[in-house]
PDB file of C-alpha atoms in Angstrom:
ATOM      1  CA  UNK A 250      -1.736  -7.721   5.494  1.00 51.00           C
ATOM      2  CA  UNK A 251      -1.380 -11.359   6.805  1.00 45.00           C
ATOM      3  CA  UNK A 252       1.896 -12.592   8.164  1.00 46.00           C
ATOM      4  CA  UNK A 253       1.976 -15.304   5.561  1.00 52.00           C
ATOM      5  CA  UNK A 254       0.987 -12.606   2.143  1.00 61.00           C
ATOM      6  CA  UNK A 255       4.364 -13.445   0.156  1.00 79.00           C
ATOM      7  CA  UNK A 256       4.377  -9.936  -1.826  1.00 87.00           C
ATOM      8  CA  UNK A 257       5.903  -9.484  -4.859  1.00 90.00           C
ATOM      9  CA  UNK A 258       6.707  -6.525  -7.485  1.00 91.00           C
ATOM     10  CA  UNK A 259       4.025  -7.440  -9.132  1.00 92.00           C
ATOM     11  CA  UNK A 260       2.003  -7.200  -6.615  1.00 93.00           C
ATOM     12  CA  UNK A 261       3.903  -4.146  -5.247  1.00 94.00           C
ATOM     13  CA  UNK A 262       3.112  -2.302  -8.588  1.00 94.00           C
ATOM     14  CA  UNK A 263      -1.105  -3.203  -9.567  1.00 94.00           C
ATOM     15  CA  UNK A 264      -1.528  -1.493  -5.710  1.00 93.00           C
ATOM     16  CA  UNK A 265       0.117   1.524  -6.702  1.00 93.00           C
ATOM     17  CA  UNK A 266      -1.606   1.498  -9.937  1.00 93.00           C
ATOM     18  CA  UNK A 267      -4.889   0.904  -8.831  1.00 90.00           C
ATOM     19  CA  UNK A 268      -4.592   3.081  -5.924  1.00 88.00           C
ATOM     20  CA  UNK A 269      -3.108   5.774  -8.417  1.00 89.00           C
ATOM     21  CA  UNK A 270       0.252   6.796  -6.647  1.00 91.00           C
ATOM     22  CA  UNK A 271       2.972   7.771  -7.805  1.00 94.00           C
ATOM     23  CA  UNK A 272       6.311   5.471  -7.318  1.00 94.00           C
ATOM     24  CA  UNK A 273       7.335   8.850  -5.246  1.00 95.00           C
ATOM     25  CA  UNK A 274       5.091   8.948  -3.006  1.00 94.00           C
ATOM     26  CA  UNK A 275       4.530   5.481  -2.511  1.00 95.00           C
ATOM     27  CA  UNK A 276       8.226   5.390  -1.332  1.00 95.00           C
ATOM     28  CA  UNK A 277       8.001   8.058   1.347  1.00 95.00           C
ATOM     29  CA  UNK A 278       4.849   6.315   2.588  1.00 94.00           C
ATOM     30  CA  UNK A 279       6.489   3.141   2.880  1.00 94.00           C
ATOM     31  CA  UNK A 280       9.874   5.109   4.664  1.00 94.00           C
ATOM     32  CA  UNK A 281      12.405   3.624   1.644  1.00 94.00           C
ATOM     33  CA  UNK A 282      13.976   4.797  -1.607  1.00 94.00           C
ATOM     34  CA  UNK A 283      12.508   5.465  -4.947  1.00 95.00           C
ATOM     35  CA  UNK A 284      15.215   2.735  -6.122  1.00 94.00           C
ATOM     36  CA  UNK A 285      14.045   0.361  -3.648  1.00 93.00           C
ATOM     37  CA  UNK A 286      10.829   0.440  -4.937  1.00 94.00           C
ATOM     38  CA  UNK A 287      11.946   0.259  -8.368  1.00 94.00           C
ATOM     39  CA  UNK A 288      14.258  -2.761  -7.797  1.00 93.00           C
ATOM     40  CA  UNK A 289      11.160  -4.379  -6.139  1.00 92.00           C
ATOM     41  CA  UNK A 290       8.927  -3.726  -9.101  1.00 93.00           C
ATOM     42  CA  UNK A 291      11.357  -4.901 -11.520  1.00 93.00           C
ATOM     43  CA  UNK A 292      11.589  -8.262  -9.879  1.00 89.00           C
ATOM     44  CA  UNK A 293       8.261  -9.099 -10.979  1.00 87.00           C
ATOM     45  CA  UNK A 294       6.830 -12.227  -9.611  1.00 83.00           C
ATOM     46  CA  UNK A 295      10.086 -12.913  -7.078  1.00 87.00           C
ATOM     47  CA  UNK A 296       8.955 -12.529  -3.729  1.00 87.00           C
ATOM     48  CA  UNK A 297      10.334  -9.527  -1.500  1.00 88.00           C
ATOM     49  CA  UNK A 298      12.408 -11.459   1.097  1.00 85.00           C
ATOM     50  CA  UNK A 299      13.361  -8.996   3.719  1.00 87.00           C
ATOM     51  CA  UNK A 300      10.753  -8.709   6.456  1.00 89.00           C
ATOM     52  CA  UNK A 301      11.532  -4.504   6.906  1.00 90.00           C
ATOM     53  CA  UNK A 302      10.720  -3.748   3.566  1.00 89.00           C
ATOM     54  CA  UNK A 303       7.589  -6.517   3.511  1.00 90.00           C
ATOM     55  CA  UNK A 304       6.312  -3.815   6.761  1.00 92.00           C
ATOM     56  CA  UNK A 305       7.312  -0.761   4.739  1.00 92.00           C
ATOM     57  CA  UNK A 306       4.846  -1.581   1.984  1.00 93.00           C
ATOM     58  CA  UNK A 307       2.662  -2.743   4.516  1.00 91.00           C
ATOM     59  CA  UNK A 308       2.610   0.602   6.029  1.00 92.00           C
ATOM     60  CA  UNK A 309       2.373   2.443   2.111  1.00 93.00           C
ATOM     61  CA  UNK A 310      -0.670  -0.277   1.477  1.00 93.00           C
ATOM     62  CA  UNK A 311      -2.301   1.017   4.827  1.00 91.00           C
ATOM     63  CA  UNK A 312      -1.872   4.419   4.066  1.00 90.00           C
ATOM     64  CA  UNK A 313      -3.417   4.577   0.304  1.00 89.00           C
ATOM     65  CA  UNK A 314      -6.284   1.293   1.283  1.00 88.00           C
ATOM     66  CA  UNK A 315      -4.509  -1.076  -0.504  1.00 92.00           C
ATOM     67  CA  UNK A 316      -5.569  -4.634   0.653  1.00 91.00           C
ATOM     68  CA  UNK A 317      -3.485  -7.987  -0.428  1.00 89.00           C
ATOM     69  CA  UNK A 318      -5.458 -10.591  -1.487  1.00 88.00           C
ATOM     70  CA  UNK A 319      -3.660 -14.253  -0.890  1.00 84.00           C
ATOM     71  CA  UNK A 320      -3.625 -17.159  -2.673  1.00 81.00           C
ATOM     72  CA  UNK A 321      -6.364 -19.453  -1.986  1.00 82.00           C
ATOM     73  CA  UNK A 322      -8.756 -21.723  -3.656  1.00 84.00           C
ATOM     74  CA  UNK A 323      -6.252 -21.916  -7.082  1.00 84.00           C
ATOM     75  CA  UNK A 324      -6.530 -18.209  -7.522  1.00 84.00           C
ATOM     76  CA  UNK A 325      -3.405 -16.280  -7.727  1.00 82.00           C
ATOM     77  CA  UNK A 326      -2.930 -13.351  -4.939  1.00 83.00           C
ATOM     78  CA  UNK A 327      -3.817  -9.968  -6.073  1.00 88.00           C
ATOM     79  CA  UNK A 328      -4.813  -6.054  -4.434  1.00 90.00           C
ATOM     80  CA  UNK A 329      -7.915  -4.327  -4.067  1.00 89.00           C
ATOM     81  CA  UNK A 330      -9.105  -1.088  -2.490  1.00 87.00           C
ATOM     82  CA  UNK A 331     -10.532  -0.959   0.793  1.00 86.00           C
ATOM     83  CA  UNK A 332     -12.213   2.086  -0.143  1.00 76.00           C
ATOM     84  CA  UNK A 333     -12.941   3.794  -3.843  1.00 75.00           C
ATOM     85  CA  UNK A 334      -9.938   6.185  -5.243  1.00 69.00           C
ATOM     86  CA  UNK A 335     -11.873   8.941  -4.416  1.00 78.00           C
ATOM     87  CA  UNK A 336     -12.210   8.369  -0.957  1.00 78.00           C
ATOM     88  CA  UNK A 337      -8.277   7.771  -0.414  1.00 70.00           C
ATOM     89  CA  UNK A 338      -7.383  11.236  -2.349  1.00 75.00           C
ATOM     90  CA  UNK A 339     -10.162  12.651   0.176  1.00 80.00           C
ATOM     91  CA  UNK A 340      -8.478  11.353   3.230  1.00 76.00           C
ATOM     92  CA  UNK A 341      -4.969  12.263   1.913  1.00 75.00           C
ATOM     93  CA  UNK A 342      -6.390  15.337   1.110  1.00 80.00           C
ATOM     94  CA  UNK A 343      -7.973  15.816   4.553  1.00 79.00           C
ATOM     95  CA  UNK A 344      -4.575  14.710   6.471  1.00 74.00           C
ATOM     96  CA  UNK A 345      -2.453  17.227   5.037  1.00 71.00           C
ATOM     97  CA  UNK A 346      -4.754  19.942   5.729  1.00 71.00           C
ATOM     98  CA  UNK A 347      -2.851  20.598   9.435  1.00 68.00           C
ATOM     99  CA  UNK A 348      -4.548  22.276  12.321  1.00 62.00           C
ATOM    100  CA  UNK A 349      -4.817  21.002  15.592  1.00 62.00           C
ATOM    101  CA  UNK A 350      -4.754  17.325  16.470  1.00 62.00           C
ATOM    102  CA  UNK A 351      -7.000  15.858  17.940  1.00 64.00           C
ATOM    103  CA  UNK A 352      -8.677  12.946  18.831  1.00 66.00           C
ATOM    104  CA  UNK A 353     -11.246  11.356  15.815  1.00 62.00           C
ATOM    105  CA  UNK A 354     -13.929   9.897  17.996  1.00 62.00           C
ATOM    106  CA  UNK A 355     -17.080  12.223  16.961  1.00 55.00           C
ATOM    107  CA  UNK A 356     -19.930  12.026  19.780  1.00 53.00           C
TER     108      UNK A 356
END
């Protein structure tokens, strides 16, 4: 996500929609409260002014490939996935699968 994405709820809530997560889980990724995430979805198109919780959704859009499309050329900002919904429940699925740690550089 650029430094100058303004993100809104809107915004905040087609990611998690297309992406398919719950408001739950889109909180812990992001490290803040169901409620926060609420109150930012509920603002609808008011931008999120605090720059922590602007990198907390940054972080929850990194985890689940959720990329921010700005405004540009008169077309409105919106989210896509940087890879298909199957792939991101296939690396979720694969990260929580513990074991030892290592590094993922394959020969």
């Amino acid at each position: 996500m650029s430094s100058k994405t303004k993100m809104t709820g809107r915004l905040i809530a087609a990611a998690r929609a297309l992406a398919g997560v719950s408001p739950e889980d889109f909180a812990v990724a992001a490290g803040v409260s169901v409620e926060a995430i609420a109150l930012m979805e509920a603002n609808g198109s008011a931008w999120v002014q605090s720059e922590n919780d602007i990198e907390a959704l940054g972080r929850a859009f990194e985890k689940f490939g959720v990329l921010v499309i700005d405004e540009e050329d008169g077309m409105g900002a919106g989210v896509r996935l940087k890879f298909t919904r199957q792939d991101v429940k296939q690396i979720l699925r694969l990260e929580d699968e513990g074991g030892i740690v290592r590094s993922d550089d394959a020969p």
